[in-house]
């Protein structure tokens, strides 16, 4: 009897555990575009289009390789609207009762699949370097789960950038070389862009009709939607941008949205690229002398270090992780995150680029939109929903630890040893946003003072009990305490007044 083999929209890899375990002559691959997945948050239209188009092309490639695929298009009249519903419908159609699934990247869906009244076998998703058991073993008994030590294990395990038992060029981490401010000119012309083919065009029309009101511009649409395109995008990045990736990793520019970033996270997360093919390409370029060690190491660390580590935390911490709120922040997400007018140039540009590209690079997410939400005391659950919705690469296993943990400190410090907060000075150093902002980054109080300056002290003051004793934050509190009492009072009341204006819906 045939079994059903579920392949989700972010499992588009021929080496997927479920496909490896299946019998291509007898089993039926089930793929489904469904309303439930397309609307658990208001996904950016580009993200939905990317997933649907990539799913359709992956299904075609499976058929060409001899698989029988039962594919539900979004508008199929019999489409039940959920993954569980489609499994039941296909089970009925093919008289199957056994289902093989590869573990989804979200607790919500894992739980939904466990409840399906069929015999569901859930295989671990082994497209990652570290299994759940391996991460648990690493975490066991440690007082602090710091990424750096986990990363070294992954270097040893993969042999990437290793010289025998030692790290290549003598150091595990070259991060201190990777903090150059924004350059005057960027030599990389940006990620490879693809003209929509017939499959993509059809999906774009569908998404426009069904999700046209979601936040985000659908067109122009230029993402890769299959493996061979994604590989070409990767090659262009390695050749043209990786050499400078390290140097300008943290920089931000008004005129350039991508700088030297790879813009491959959506391809990697959906399964169009593999961890090892990306990292080996970077290592090869370093071995060939085309890329300096700070760039190759910095880039590989993001993938085998940060990406694997945050996934480990998501599964270790369990389904309630997205509801954590250690700092009891409860302000509603302001409208400016959805494109409402704001005078803050950095926020306006980060949101504008998010709306147009479904992409912002790490420092824009962490030190602009994330920093602002943390300083302003926004409810982390709403911040989490926003990040999950607006980026093409957003799947909960990777988005939630980055947002709840790294960015909002809502997990109480599991991921971040101190909150990622900064005043306007950091944004000014790393970008050219402040030059054309209505606020003055050097003004600390009163009319025109940069809100990041006001809110920074407001944050530290209101969370004094929690952070005063943090060794990495002592300097901040000493600076605050050295200010004269009257000035401190003014900063706090200006911050309060500014927040009140924002809450009242004024353009701030
Ligand atoms: P590059 O800067 O070129 O880095 C190369 C690759 O490293 C990325 O493609 C990505 O796969 C990996 N990587 C880098 N940093 C991280 C990280 N912190 N966690 C996991 N992988 C990383 N990344 C996602 O893939 N999905 C998300 O939903 C997501 N949400 C985020 C939310 C917040 C609040 C923050 C601060 C970060 C988030 N990140 C997320 C991490 C990071 O911002 C993106 O991976 C990166 O911006 C993707 O762009 P890129 O491909 O140009 O990355
Ligand atoms: C994100 C997404 C969207 C928008 N649509 C679908 C879909 O219609 N069908 C599907 O199988 N997967 C989709 N996905 C990806 C899933 O939401 C993702 O597999 C889970 O969130 C787990 O990571
Ligand atoms: Fe952002 Fe402040 Fe700079 Fe304006 S002055 S761009 S609000 S950091």
Coordinates of C-alpha atoms in Angstrom, one line a residue, residues 18-500:
X18 CA 11.0 12.1 4.1
X19 CA 12.0 11.7 0.5
X20 CA 15.0 9.6 1.4
X21 CA 12.8 7.3 3.4
X22 CA 10.2 6.9 0.7
X23 CA 9.7 4.6 -2.2
X24 CA 9.4 6.6 -5.4
X25 CA 7.7 3.8 -7.2
X26 CA 4.9 3.3 -4.7
X27 CA 4.6 6.4 -2.4
X28 CA 2.7 9.6 -3.1
X29 CA 4.3 13.0 -2.4
X30 CA 1.8 15.4 -1.0
X31 CA 2.4 19.2 -1.4
X32 CA -0.3 21.8 -0.8
X33 CA -0.7 25.5 -1.0
X34 CA -3.1 26.2 1.8
X35 CA -4.9 29.1 3.3
X36 CA -3.8 28.2 6.9
X37 CA -0.1 28.4 6.1
X38 CA -0.5 31.4 3.9
X39 CA -2.3 33.4 6.6
X40 CA -1.2 32.4 10.2
X41 CA 0.4 35.8 9.9
X42 CA -0.1 38.4 7.2
X43 CA 2.9 37.3 5.2
X44 CA 4.6 39.7 2.8
X45 CA 3.2 38.9 -0.7
X46 CA 6.8 38.4 -2.1
X47 CA 7.3 35.7 0.6
X48 CA 4.1 33.9 -0.4
X49 CA 4.9 34.1 -4.1
X50 CA 8.4 32.9 -3.5
X51 CA 7.1 29.8 -1.6
X52 CA 4.3 28.9 -4.0
X53 CA 6.5 29.4 -7.1
X54 CA 9.3 27.4 -5.6
X55 CA 6.9 24.6 -4.5
X56 CA 5.4 24.4 -8.0
X57 CA 8.8 24.1 -9.5
X58 CA 10.0 21.6 -7.0
X59 CA 6.9 19.4 -7.6
X60 CA 7.7 19.5 -11.3
X61 CA 11.3 18.4 -10.6
X62 CA 10.1 15.6 -8.4
X63 CA 7.7 14.4 -11.1
X64 CA 10.5 14.5 -13.7
X65 CA 12.5 12.3 -11.3
X66 CA 9.8 9.7 -11.3
X67 CA 7.8 10.6 -8.2
X68 CA 4.0 10.7 -8.1
X69 CA 3.1 14.1 -6.7
X70 CA -0.4 15.0 -5.4
X71 CA -0.2 18.8 -5.6
X72 CA -2.9 21.1 -4.3
X73 CA -2.9 24.6 -5.9
X74 CA -4.3 27.4 -3.7
X75 CA -7.4 27.8 -5.8
X76 CA -8.2 24.1 -6.3
X77 CA -11.9 23.8 -5.5
X78 CA -11.4 20.8 -3.3
X79 CA -8.5 22.4 -1.4
X80 CA -9.4 22.0 2.3
X81 CA -7.2 25.0 3.4
X82 CA -4.9 23.2 5.8
X83 CA -2.0 20.8 5.7
X84 CA -3.9 18.4 8.0
X85 CA -7.0 18.6 5.8
X86 CA -5.0 18.0 2.7
X87 CA -3.4 14.9 4.2
X88 CA -6.8 13.5 5.1
X89 CA -8.2 14.3 1.7
X90 CA -5.2 12.6 -0.1
X91 CA -5.4 9.6 2.4
X92 CA -8.9 9.1 1.3
X93 CA -8.1 9.5 -2.4
X94 CA -5.2 7.1 -2.4
X95 CA -6.6 4.8 0.3
X96 CA -3.5 5.4 2.4
X97 CA -3.2 5.5 6.2
X98 CA 0.5 6.0 6.7
X99 CA 2.2 9.4 6.4
X100 CA 5.9 10.2 6.5
X101 CA 6.6 13.8 7.4
X102 CA 9.9 15.6 8.0
X103 CA 9.7 17.6 11.2
X104 CA 8.3 21.1 10.4
X105 CA 10.2 24.2 11.7
X106 CA 7.3 25.4 13.8
X107 CA 5.7 24.0 17.0
X108 CA 2.2 25.0 15.7
X109 CA 2.5 22.7 12.7
X110 CA 4.3 19.9 14.6
X111 CA 1.4 19.8 17.0
X112 CA -1.2 19.9 14.2
X113 CA 0.5 17.0 12.5
X114 CA 0.6 14.9 15.7
X115 CA -3.1 15.4 15.9
X116 CA -3.9 14.1 12.4
X117 CA -5.9 10.9 12.7
X118 CA -3.6 8.9 10.4
X119 CA -0.4 7.0 11.2
X120 CA 2.1 9.8 11.1
X121 CA 5.8 9.0 11.2
X122 CA 7.8 12.2 11.9
X123 CA 11.5 12.1 10.9
X124 CA 14.0 14.6 12.1
X125 CA 15.0 17.2 9.6
X126 CA 18.6 16.4 9.0
X127 CA 19.3 19.3 6.7
X128 CA 20.9 20.9 9.7
X129 CA 24.4 20.2 11.1
X130 CA 23.3 19.7 14.7
X131 CA 20.6 17.2 15.5
X132 CA 18.3 17.9 18.5
X133 CA 20.1 15.3 20.6
X134 CA 23.5 16.9 19.7
X135 CA 22.4 20.3 20.7
X136 CA 20.8 19.1 23.9
X137 CA 24.1 17.3 24.8
X138 CA 26.0 20.5 24.1
X139 CA 23.6 22.6 26.2
X140 CA 23.4 20.1 29.1
X141 CA 24.8 21.4 32.3
X142 CA 26.1 24.7 30.9
X143 CA 25.4 27.9 32.8
X144 CA 25.2 30.0 29.7
X145 CA 24.5 28.8 26.2
X146 CA 26.9 31.1 24.3
X147 CA 27.0 30.7 20.5
X148 CA 30.8 31.0 20.2
X149 CA 31.5 27.7 22.0
X150 CA 28.8 25.9 20.0
X151 CA 30.2 27.4 16.8
X152 CA 33.6 25.9 17.6
X153 CA 32.0 22.5 17.9
X154 CA 30.5 23.0 14.4
X155 CA 33.9 24.0 13.0
X156 CA 35.4 20.9 14.4
X157 CA 32.5 18.7 13.2
X158 CA 32.6 20.0 9.6
X159 CA 36.3 20.6 9.3
X160 CA 35.5 24.0 7.8
X161 CA 38.3 26.5 8.1
X162 CA 40.3 24.1 10.2
X163 CA 44.0 23.5 10.2
X164 CA 44.2 20.1 11.8
X165 CA 42.7 20.6 15.3
X166 CA 43.3 24.3 15.1
X167 CA 41.3 27.1 13.5
X168 CA 42.7 28.4 10.2
X169 CA 45.0 31.4 10.5
X170 CA 45.1 31.0 14.2
X171 CA 41.8 32.3 15.5
X172 CA 38.3 31.1 15.7
X173 CA 36.6 34.5 15.3
X174 CA 37.7 37.5 13.3
X175 CA 34.7 39.7 14.3
X176 CA 36.7 42.6 15.6
X177 CA 37.9 43.3 12.0
X178 CA 34.2 43.3 10.8
X179 CA 32.9 46.5 12.1
X180 CA 33.8 49.1 9.5
X181 CA 31.3 52.0 9.1
X182 CA 29.4 52.5 5.9
X183 CA 31.7 52.8 2.8
X184 CA 31.3 55.8 0.4
X185 CA 30.9 53.4 -2.5
X186 CA 29.8 49.8 -2.8
X187 CA 31.4 47.7 -5.6
X188 CA 28.8 44.9 -5.4
X189 CA 25.8 45.5 -7.7
X190 CA 23.5 43.5 -5.5
X191 CA 22.0 40.0 -5.5
X192 CA 21.3 38.3 -8.8
X193 CA 17.8 39.0 -10.0
X194 CA 15.7 36.7 -12.1
X195 CA 12.9 37.7 -14.6
X196 CA 9.7 35.8 -13.7
X197 CA 9.0 32.9 -16.0
X198 CA 5.6 31.5 -16.8
X199 CA 5.2 29.6 -13.5
X200 CA 6.2 32.6 -11.5
X201 CA 3.9 34.9 -13.5
X202 CA 1.0 32.7 -12.8
X203 CA 1.8 32.6 -9.0
X204 CA 2.2 36.4 -9.0
X205 CA -1.3 36.8 -10.4
X206 CA -2.7 34.5 -7.8
X207 CA -0.9 36.2 -5.0
X208 CA -2.0 39.6 -6.2
X209 CA -5.6 38.5 -6.3
X210 CA -5.6 36.7 -2.9
X211 CA -3.0 38.6 -0.8
X212 CA -2.7 42.0 -2.6
X213 CA -3.8 43.8 0.6
X214 CA -1.1 42.3 2.8
X215 CA 1.8 44.6 3.8
X216 CA 4.5 44.6 1.1
X217 CA 5.1 45.1 -2.6
X218 CA 4.7 42.0 -4.8
X219 CA 6.3 43.5 -7.8
X220 CA 9.0 43.8 -9.0
X221 CA 9.6 40.1 -8.1
X222 CA 13.2 38.9 -8.8
X223 CA 13.9 36.1 -6.3
X224 CA 15.3 32.8 -7.5
X225 CA 12.6 30.1 -7.3
X226 CA 14.6 26.9 -8.0
X227 CA 17.8 25.3 -7.1
X228 CA 19.8 26.2 -10.2
X229 CA 18.8 29.9 -9.9
X230 CA 19.7 29.9 -6.2
X231 CA 23.1 28.4 -7.0
X232 CA 23.7 31.1 -9.5
X233 CA 22.8 33.8 -7.0
X234 CA 25.2 32.2 -4.5
X235 CA 28.0 32.1 -7.0
X236 CA 27.6 35.8 -7.8
X237 CA 27.7 36.7 -4.1
X238 CA 30.9 34.6 -3.5
X239 CA 32.6 36.1 -6.5
X240 CA 31.6 39.7 -6.1
X241 CA 30.6 40.4 -2.5
X242 CA 32.1 37.9 -0.1
X243 CA 35.6 39.5 -0.2
X244 CA 34.2 42.6 1.5
X245 CA 31.4 40.9 3.4
X246 CA 33.3 40.9 6.7
X247 CA 34.5 44.5 6.6
X248 CA 31.1 46.1 6.0
X249 CA 28.9 43.4 7.7
X250 CA 27.4 45.9 10.1
X251 CA 27.1 49.0 7.9
X252 CA 23.9 50.6 6.6
X253 CA 23.4 52.9 3.7
X254 CA 20.4 54.9 2.4
X255 CA 21.3 54.3 -1.2
X256 CA 22.2 50.6 -1.0
X257 CA 20.0 48.0 0.6
X258 CA 22.2 45.0 0.2
X259 CA 25.8 46.2 0.6
X260 CA 27.9 43.1 0.6
X261 CA 25.3 40.7 2.1
X262 CA 24.4 37.4 0.5
X263 CA 20.6 37.7 0.4
X264 CA 20.4 33.9 0.3
X265 CA 18.6 33.2 3.6
X266 CA 15.2 32.6 2.0
X267 CA 16.8 30.1 -0.4
X268 CA 18.7 28.3 2.3
X269 CA 15.6 28.2 4.7
X270 CA 13.3 26.9 2.0
X271 CA 15.7 24.2 1.0
X272 CA 17.0 25.5 -2.4
X273 CA 20.5 25.6 -1.1
X274 CA 22.3 23.5 1.5
X275 CA 24.5 24.6 4.4
X276 CA 27.5 22.7 3.2
X277 CA 27.4 23.9 -0.4
X278 CA 27.3 27.5 0.7
X279 CA 30.1 27.1 3.3
X280 CA 32.3 25.0 1.0
X281 CA 31.9 27.7 -1.7
X282 CA 33.1 30.3 0.8
X283 CA 35.9 28.1 2.0
X284 CA 37.1 27.4 -1.6
X285 CA 37.2 31.1 -2.4
X286 CA 39.3 31.7 0.7
X287 CA 41.6 28.8 -0.2
X288 CA 42.0 30.2 -3.7
X289 CA 43.1 33.5 -2.1
X290 CA 40.1 35.4 -3.4
X291 CA 38.6 36.1 0.0
X292 CA 40.3 37.2 3.2
X293 CA 39.9 35.1 6.3
X294 CA 37.8 37.7 8.2
X295 CA 35.2 37.5 5.4
X296 CA 35.1 33.8 5.0
X297 CA 35.1 33.1 8.7
X298 CA 32.5 35.8 9.4
X299 CA 30.2 34.5 6.8
X300 CA 30.6 30.8 7.7
X301 CA 30.0 31.7 11.4
X302 CA 26.6 33.1 10.5
X303 CA 25.6 29.8 8.9
X304 CA 27.1 27.0 10.9
X305 CA 27.2 29.1 14.1
X306 CA 24.3 31.5 14.5
X307 CA 21.8 29.7 12.3
X308 CA 22.4 26.3 13.8
X309 CA 22.5 27.7 17.3
X310 CA 19.2 29.6 17.1
X311 CA 17.5 26.5 15.8
X312 CA 18.9 24.6 18.7
X313 CA 17.5 27.1 21.2
X314 CA 14.1 27.2 19.5
X315 CA 13.6 23.4 19.9
X316 CA 15.3 23.2 23.3
X317 CA 13.1 25.9 24.8
X318 CA 9.8 24.5 23.6
X319 CA 6.4 25.8 22.3
X320 CA 6.0 28.6 24.8
X321 CA 9.2 30.4 23.7
X322 CA 7.3 32.9 21.5
X323 CA 5.2 34.0 24.4
X324 CA 8.1 35.0 26.7
X325 CA 8.2 38.5 27.9
X326 CA 10.9 38.8 30.5
X327 CA 10.9 42.6 30.5
X328 CA 7.1 42.8 30.7
X329 CA 6.9 45.1 27.7
X330 CA 3.3 45.8 26.6
X331 CA 3.1 48.7 24.3
X332 CA 1.3 48.0 21.0
X333 CA 3.5 47.9 17.8
X334 CA 3.2 51.4 16.4
X335 CA 1.7 51.9 13.0
X336 CA 5.0 53.1 11.6
X337 CA 6.1 49.4 11.4
X338 CA 3.4 49.0 8.7
X339 CA 4.5 52.0 6.7
X340 CA 2.9 54.7 8.8
X341 CA 4.7 58.0 8.4
X342 CA 7.6 58.7 10.7
X343 CA 10.3 61.4 11.0
X344 CA 12.9 58.9 12.0
X345 CA 14.9 58.4 8.9
X346 CA 16.5 55.1 10.0
X347 CA 13.1 53.6 10.8
X348 CA 11.4 54.9 7.7
X349 CA 14.1 53.5 5.4
X350 CA 14.3 50.1 7.1
X351 CA 10.5 49.7 6.9
X352 CA 10.4 51.1 3.3
X353 CA 13.0 48.6 2.2
X354 CA 11.2 45.8 4.1
X355 CA 8.0 46.7 2.3
X356 CA 9.6 46.8 -1.1
X357 CA 12.1 43.9 -0.8
X358 CA 10.8 41.6 2.0
X359 CA 14.5 41.9 3.0
X360 CA 16.6 43.9 5.5
X361 CA 20.0 42.8 6.6
X362 CA 20.9 41.8 10.1
X363 CA 22.0 45.1 11.5
X364 CA 18.9 46.8 10.1
X365 CA 16.7 44.2 11.9
X366 CA 18.7 44.2 15.1
X367 CA 19.9 47.7 15.6
X368 CA 17.2 49.7 13.9
X369 CA 13.7 48.1 14.0
X370 CA 14.6 45.7 16.8
X371 CA 16.5 48.3 18.9
X372 CA 13.6 50.7 18.6
X373 CA 11.0 48.1 19.6
X374 CA 13.1 47.2 22.7
X375 CA 13.8 50.7 23.7
X376 CA 10.1 51.7 23.3
X377 CA 8.9 48.7 25.3
X378 CA 6.8 47.1 22.6
X379 CA 5.1 43.8 23.3
X380 CA 7.5 41.1 22.1
X381 CA 4.7 38.9 20.8
X382 CA 3.7 41.7 18.4
X383 CA 7.3 42.3 17.4
X384 CA 7.7 38.6 16.7
X385 CA 4.6 38.5 14.5
X386 CA 5.9 41.4 12.5
X387 CA 9.2 39.8 11.8
X388 CA 7.5 36.5 11.0
X389 CA 5.3 38.3 8.5
X390 CA 7.5 40.7 6.7
X391 CA 10.7 38.9 5.7
X392 CA 10.9 36.3 2.9
X393 CA 13.3 34.2 5.0
X394 CA 11.0 34.1 8.1
X395 CA 10.2 30.7 9.5
X396 CA 9.5 30.5 13.2
X397 CA 12.5 28.2 14.1
X398 CA 14.9 31.0 13.0
X399 CA 12.8 34.1 13.3
X400 CA 11.6 33.6 16.9
X401 CA 15.0 33.1 18.6
X402 CA 16.4 36.1 16.7
X403 CA 13.4 38.3 17.7
X404 CA 12.3 37.0 21.1
X405 CA 15.8 36.2 22.2
X406 CA 18.5 38.1 20.5
X407 CA 16.6 41.3 19.7
X408 CA 14.0 41.7 22.4
X409 CA 15.7 40.0 25.4
X410 CA 12.2 38.6 26.1
X411 CA 13.7 35.2 26.9
X412 CA 15.6 36.8 29.9
X413 CA 19.0 36.4 28.4
X414 CA 19.3 32.9 27.0
X415 CA 20.6 34.1 23.7
X416 CA 21.9 37.6 24.4
X417 CA 24.2 38.2 27.4
X418 CA 23.0 41.8 27.4
X419 CA 20.2 43.6 25.6
X420 CA 21.1 44.9 22.1
X421 CA 20.2 48.5 22.8
X422 CA 22.0 51.6 21.5
X423 CA 21.5 55.3 21.3
X424 CA 21.5 57.2 18.0
X425 CA 25.3 57.3 18.1
X426 CA 25.7 53.7 17.0
X427 CA 23.3 54.2 14.1
X428 CA 25.1 57.3 13.1
X429 CA 28.5 55.6 13.2
X430 CA 27.3 52.7 11.1
X431 CA 25.1 54.4 8.5
X432 CA 24.4 57.6 6.7
X433 CA 20.7 57.8 7.8
X434 CA 21.2 60.5 10.4
X435 CA 22.6 63.0 7.9
X436 CA 19.2 63.6 6.4
X437 CA 17.0 62.9 9.4
X438 CA 14.5 65.4 10.8
X439 CA 15.9 64.6 14.3
X440 CA 19.4 65.5 15.4
X441 CA 21.5 62.6 16.5
X442 CA 23.8 64.8 18.6
X443 CA 20.9 66.4 20.4
X444 CA 20.2 64.6 23.7
X445 CA 17.1 66.4 25.0
X446 CA 14.5 68.9 24.0
X447 CA 13.1 69.7 20.6
X448 CA 14.6 67.6 17.8
X449 CA 16.5 65.2 20.0
X450 CA 17.0 61.8 18.4
X451 CA 14.3 59.5 20.0
X452 CA 16.9 56.7 20.2
X453 CA 18.9 59.0 22.5
X454 CA 15.9 59.6 24.8
X455 CA 14.6 56.1 24.8
X456 CA 18.0 54.6 25.4
X457 CA 18.3 56.1 28.9
X458 CA 14.6 55.5 29.5
X459 CA 15.2 51.8 28.9
X460 CA 18.2 51.6 31.2
X461 CA 16.5 53.6 33.9
X462 CA 13.3 51.5 33.9
X463 CA 15.2 48.2 33.9
X464 CA 17.8 49.2 36.4
X465 CA 17.1 46.5 38.8
X466 CA 17.6 43.8 36.2
X467 CA 20.7 45.2 34.4
X468 CA 22.7 47.2 36.8
X469 CA 24.6 44.2 38.0
X470 CA 25.4 43.0 34.5
X471 CA 29.1 43.3 34.1
X472 CA 28.8 44.3 30.4
X473 CA 26.4 47.2 31.3
X474 CA 28.1 48.7 34.3
X475 CA 29.7 51.5 32.1
X476 CA 26.3 52.5 30.8
X477 CA 24.9 53.0 34.3
X478 CA 28.0 54.8 35.4
X479 CA 27.6 57.3 32.5
X480 CA 23.9 57.8 33.4
X481 CA 24.7 58.3 37.1
X482 CA 27.4 60.9 36.3
X483 CA 24.8 63.1 34.5
X484 CA 23.4 65.8 36.7
X485 CA 20.1 64.9 38.3
X486 CA 18.2 67.7 36.5
X487 CA 19.4 66.5 33.2
X488 CA 18.4 62.9 33.9
X489 CA 14.9 64.1 34.9
X490 CA 14.6 66.0 31.6
X491 CA 15.8 63.0 29.5
X492 CA 13.2 60.8 31.2
X493 CA 10.3 63.2 30.9
X494 CA 11.2 64.0 27.2
X495 CA 11.3 60.3 26.5
X496 CA 7.9 59.8 28.2
X497 CA 6.4 62.7 26.3
X498 CA 7.8 61.4 23.0
X499 CA 6.3 57.9 23.7
X500 CA 2.9 59.5 24.6

